[in-house]
C-alpha positions in Angstrom: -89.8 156.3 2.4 -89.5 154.5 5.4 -88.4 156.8 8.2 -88.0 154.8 11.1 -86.3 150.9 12.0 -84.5 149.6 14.0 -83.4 146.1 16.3 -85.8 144.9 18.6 -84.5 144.9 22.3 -84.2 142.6 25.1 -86.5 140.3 27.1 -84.8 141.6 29.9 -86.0 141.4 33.4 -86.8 144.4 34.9 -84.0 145.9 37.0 -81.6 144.4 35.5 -79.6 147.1 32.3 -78.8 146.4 29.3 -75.3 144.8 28.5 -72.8 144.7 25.3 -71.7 141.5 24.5 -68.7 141.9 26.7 -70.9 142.0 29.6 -71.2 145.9 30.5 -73.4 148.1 30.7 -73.5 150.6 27.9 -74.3 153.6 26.7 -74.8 157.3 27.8 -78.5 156.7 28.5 -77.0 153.9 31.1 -74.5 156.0 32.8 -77.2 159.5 33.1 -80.0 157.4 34.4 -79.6 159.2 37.8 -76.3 157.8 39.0 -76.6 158.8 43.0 -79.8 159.9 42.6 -79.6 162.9 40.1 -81.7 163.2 37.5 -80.5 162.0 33.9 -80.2 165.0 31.0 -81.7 165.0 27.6 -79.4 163.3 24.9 -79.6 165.3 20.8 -78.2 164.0 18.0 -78.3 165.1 14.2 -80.0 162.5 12.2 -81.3 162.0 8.4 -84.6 162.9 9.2 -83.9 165.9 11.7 -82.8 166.8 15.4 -83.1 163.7 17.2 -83.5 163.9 21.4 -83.6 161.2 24.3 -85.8 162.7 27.0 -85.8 160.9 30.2 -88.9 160.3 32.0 -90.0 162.0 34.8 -91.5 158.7 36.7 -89.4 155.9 35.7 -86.1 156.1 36.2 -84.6 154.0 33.1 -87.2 155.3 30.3 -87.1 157.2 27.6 -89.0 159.3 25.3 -87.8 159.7 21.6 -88.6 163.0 19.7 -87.6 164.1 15.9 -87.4 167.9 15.7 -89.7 168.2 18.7 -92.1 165.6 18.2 -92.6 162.6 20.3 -91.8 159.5 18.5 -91.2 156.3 20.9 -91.2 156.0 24.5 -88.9 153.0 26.1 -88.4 151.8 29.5 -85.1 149.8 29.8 -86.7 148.0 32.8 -89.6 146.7 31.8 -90.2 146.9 27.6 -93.5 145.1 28.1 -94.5 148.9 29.2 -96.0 150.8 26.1 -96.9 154.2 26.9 -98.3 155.8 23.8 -102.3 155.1 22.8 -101.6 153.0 19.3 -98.9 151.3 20.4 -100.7 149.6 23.1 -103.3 148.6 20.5 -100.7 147.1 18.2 -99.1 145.6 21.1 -102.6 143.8 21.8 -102.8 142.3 18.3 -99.2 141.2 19.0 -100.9 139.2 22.3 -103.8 137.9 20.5 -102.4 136.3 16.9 -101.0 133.6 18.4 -100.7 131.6 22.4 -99.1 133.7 24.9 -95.2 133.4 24.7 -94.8 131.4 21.2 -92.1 132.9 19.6 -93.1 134.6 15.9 -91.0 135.8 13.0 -91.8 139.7 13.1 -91.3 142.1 10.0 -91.4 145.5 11.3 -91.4 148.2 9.0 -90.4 151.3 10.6 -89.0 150.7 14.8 -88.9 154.3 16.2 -86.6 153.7 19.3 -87.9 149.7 19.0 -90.4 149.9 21.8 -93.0 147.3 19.6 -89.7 145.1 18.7 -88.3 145.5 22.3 -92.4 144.1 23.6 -92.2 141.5 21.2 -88.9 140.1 22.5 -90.0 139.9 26.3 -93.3 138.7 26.0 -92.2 136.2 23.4 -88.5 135.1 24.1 -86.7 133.3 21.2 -88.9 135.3 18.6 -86.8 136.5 15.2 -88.0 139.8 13.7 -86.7 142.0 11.3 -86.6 145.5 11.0 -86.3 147.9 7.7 -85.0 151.8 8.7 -83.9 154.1 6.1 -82.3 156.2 8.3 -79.2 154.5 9.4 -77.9 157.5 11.9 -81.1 157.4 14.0 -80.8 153.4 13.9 -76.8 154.0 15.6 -78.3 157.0 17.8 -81.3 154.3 19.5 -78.7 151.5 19.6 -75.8 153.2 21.0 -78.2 155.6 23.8 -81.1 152.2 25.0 -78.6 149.5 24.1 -80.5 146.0 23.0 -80.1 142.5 24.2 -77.3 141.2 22.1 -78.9 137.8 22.2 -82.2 138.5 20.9 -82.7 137.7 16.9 -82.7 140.8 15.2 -81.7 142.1 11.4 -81.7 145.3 10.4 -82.1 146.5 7.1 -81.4 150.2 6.2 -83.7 150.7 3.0 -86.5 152.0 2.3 -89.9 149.9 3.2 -91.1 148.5 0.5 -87.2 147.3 -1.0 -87.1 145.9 2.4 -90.0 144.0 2.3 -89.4 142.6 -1.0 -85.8 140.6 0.9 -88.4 138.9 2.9 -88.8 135.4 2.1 -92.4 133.7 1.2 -94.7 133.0 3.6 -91.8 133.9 5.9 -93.6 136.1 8.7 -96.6 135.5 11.5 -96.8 139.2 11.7 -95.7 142.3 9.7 -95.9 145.7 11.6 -96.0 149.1 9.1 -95.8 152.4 11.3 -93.5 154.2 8.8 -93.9 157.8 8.0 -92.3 160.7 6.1 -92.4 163.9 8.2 -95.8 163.8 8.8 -97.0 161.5 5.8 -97.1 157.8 4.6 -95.4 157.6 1.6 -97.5 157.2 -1.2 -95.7 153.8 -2.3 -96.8 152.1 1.0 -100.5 152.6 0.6 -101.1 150.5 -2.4 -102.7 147.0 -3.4 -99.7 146.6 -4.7 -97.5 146.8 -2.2 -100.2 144.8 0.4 -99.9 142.0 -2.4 -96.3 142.0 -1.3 -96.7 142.1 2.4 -99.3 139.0 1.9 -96.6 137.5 0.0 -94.5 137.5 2.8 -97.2 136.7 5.7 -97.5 133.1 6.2 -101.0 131.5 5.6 -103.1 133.2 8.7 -100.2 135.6 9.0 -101.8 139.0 10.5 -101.1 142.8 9.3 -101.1 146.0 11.4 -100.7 149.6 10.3 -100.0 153.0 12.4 -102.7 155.0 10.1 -102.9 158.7 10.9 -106.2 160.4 9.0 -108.8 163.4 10.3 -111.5 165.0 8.7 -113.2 163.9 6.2 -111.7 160.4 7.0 -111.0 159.9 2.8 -107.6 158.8 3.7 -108.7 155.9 6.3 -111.2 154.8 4.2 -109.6 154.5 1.2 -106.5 152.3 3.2 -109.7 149.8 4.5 -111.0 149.2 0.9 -107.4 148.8 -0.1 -106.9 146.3 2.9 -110.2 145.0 1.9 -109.5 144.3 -1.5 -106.2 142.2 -0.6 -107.3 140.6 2.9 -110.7 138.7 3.9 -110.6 139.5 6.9 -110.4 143.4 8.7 -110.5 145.0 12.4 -110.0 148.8 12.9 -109.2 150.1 16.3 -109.4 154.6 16.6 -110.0 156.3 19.4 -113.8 157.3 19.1 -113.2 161.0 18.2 -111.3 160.1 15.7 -114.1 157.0 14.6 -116.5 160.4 14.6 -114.2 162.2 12.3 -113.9 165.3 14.8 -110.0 165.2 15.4 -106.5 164.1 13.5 -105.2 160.8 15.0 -104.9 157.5 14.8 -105.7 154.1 13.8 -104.8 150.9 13.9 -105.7 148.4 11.4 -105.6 144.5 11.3 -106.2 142.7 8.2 -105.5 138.6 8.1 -106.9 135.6 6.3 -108.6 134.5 9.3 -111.1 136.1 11.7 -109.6 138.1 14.6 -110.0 137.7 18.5 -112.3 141.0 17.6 -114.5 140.0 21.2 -110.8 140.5 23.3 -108.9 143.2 21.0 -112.4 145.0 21.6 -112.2 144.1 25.8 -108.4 145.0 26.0 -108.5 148.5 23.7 -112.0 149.7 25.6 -110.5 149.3 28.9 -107.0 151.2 27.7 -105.8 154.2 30.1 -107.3 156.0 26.9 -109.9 154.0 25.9 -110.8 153.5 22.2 -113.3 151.2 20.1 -112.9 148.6 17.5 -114.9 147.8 14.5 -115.4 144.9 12.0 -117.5 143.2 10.0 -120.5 145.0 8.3 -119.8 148.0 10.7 -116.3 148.5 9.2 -117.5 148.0 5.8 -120.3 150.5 6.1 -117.7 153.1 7.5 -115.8 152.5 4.7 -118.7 153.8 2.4 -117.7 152.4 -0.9 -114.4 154.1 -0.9 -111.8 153.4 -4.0 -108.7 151.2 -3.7 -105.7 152.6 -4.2 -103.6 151.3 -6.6 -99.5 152.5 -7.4 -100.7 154.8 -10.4 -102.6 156.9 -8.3 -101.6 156.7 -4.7 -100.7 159.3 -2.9 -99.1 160.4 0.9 -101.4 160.4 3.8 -102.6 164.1 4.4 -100.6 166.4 6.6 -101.6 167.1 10.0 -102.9 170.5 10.4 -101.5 172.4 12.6 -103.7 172.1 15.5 -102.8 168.4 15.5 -99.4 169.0 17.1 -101.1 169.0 21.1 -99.6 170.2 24.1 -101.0 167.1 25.7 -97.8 164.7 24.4 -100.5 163.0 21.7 -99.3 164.1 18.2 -100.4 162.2 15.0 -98.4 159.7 13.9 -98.2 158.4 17.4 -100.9 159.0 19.7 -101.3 160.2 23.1 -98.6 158.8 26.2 -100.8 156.6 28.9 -102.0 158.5 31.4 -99.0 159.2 33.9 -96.9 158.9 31.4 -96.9 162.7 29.8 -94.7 163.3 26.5 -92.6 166.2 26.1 -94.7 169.0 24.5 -94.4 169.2 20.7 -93.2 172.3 18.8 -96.4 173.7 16.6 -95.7 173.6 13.2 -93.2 170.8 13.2 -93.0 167.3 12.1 -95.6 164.8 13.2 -93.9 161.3 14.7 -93.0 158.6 12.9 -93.7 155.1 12.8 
């Protein structure tokens, strides 16, 4: 079930807030950014999928940090949304860059949004873009909205259903990019791992369209390499970017995959992710396919929910899986042990 989605924000400049349509600012988040100085106070609200929180940043004065129960689960700055602070969504954010020339718009399906930092990117560094984003849970989706209001003018639809039933509205060969970072408390639902449902999101993609998944595995790594012969078995053409502990199957976390018809920009996704405030590495190509090790595809009949975190996964660092660690200066609130892992 798809546990996060949301609108995409504004291209807005930085500096300048956020308006409603009548042309002022709004929303609590607004008004508590440190009006004469002070410093802004968290914001909670109930939500389907738990306590949800608006933590302000210590560093920038119009940024956020979204937690669930605890958990870190998007960080936003107002001023400039071309600012990603978490470790994977800078690497999705760099596929974003590469699939097509700097600023040409795209049509963007994201499944899950979090507080629509990856939608919010995609609309300042590529004005006139139209994305759409599926959300399941329709009181976080008010919550973002309301608290880190969006640019009324960008092109967003937002569909509160599950994933897949969103996915399956989307036109043919209707998207340049579809973006899955969906999770269930700590898991990703069993319905979204399948060939089946990547038939459907190549359905959608238009021809050289590119996918990118949020995947959160550790030890042994069956998981991860089960979703890359899956990927494998429904796209030609694969790039995996993990932080290299994670690559070494030492530590929960992580990865990003990118799966297309054509060949990736691996030589700059690989450039751009090694030289990350937390750097990581990228594989593709007969490397990838040997990591995968002749792992099964998965299929609707037998798929099943990413494994849980263990409990040691939930860091007091900020990095939780299901997200990844903040960029360096940019520390998340510490999680709660034993709670849910972030969504996508």
């Amino acid at each position: 079930m798809a546990r996060r989605g949301a609108s995409s924000g504004g291209a807005g400049g930085r500096g300048r807030p956020d308006r409603r349509a009548d042309g002022r600012a709004d929303g609590r988040a607004e008004r508590g950014a440190g009006r004469a100085g002070r410093r802004a106070e968290p914001l909670a609200e109930p939500v389907d999928g738990g306590l949800a929180e608006l933590v302000p940043d210590r560093e920038r004065p119009r940024a956020w940090t979204l937690t669930l129960d605890g958990a870190p689960q998007s960080h936003v700055d107002l001023d400039d949304p071309t600012f990603l602070s978490f470790e994977y969504q800078r690497r999705i954010g760099h596929i974003a860059d590469l699939v097509a020339p700097a600023g040409q718009p795209l049509h963007v399906v994201h499944l899950g949004g979090g507080a629509f930092t990856l939608a919010r990117y995609i609309a300042a560094t590529r004005p006139r873009s139209t994305q759409q984003i599926v959300e399941v849970d329709a009181a976080l989706v008010g919550f973002v909205r309301r608290e880190l209001p969006l640019d009324p003018q960008a092109r967003i639809r937002v569909r509160a259903t599950d994933a897949r039933a969103g996915l399956g509205k989307v036109q043919d060969d209707w998207a340049d990019l579809v973006i899955a970072d969906v999770f269930s408390g700590a898991r990703t639902p069993a319905h979204l791992t399948s060939i089946e449902f990547l038939t459907e999101v190549r359905r959608v993609l238009k021809p050289g369209g590119s996918y990118v998944a949020n995947l959160a595995d550790g030890p042994p790594l069956a998981h991860l390499r089960g979703q890359i012969a899956t990927a494998a078995a429904v796209f030609p053409e694969l790039a995996l970017a993990a932080d290299p502990t994670v690559w070494r199957g030492r530590r929960f976390g992580n990865a990003v995959l990118l799966a297309s018809d054509l060949p990736p920009k691996v030589a700059e996704l690989t450039r751009r992710v090694a030289t990350d405030p937390h750097p990581g590495r990228v594989e593709h190509g007969r490397a990838l396919a040997d990591f995968t090790g002749g792992a099964a595809e998965v299929h609707d009949a037998t798929a099943t929910p990413s494994p849980a975190p263990p409990p040691s996964a939930f860091r007091q660092d900020g990095g939780t899986p299901g997200r990844g660690r903040p960029g360096r200066g940019q520390p998340g609130p510490p999680p709660r042990p034993g709670r849910r892992t972030p969504h996508g």
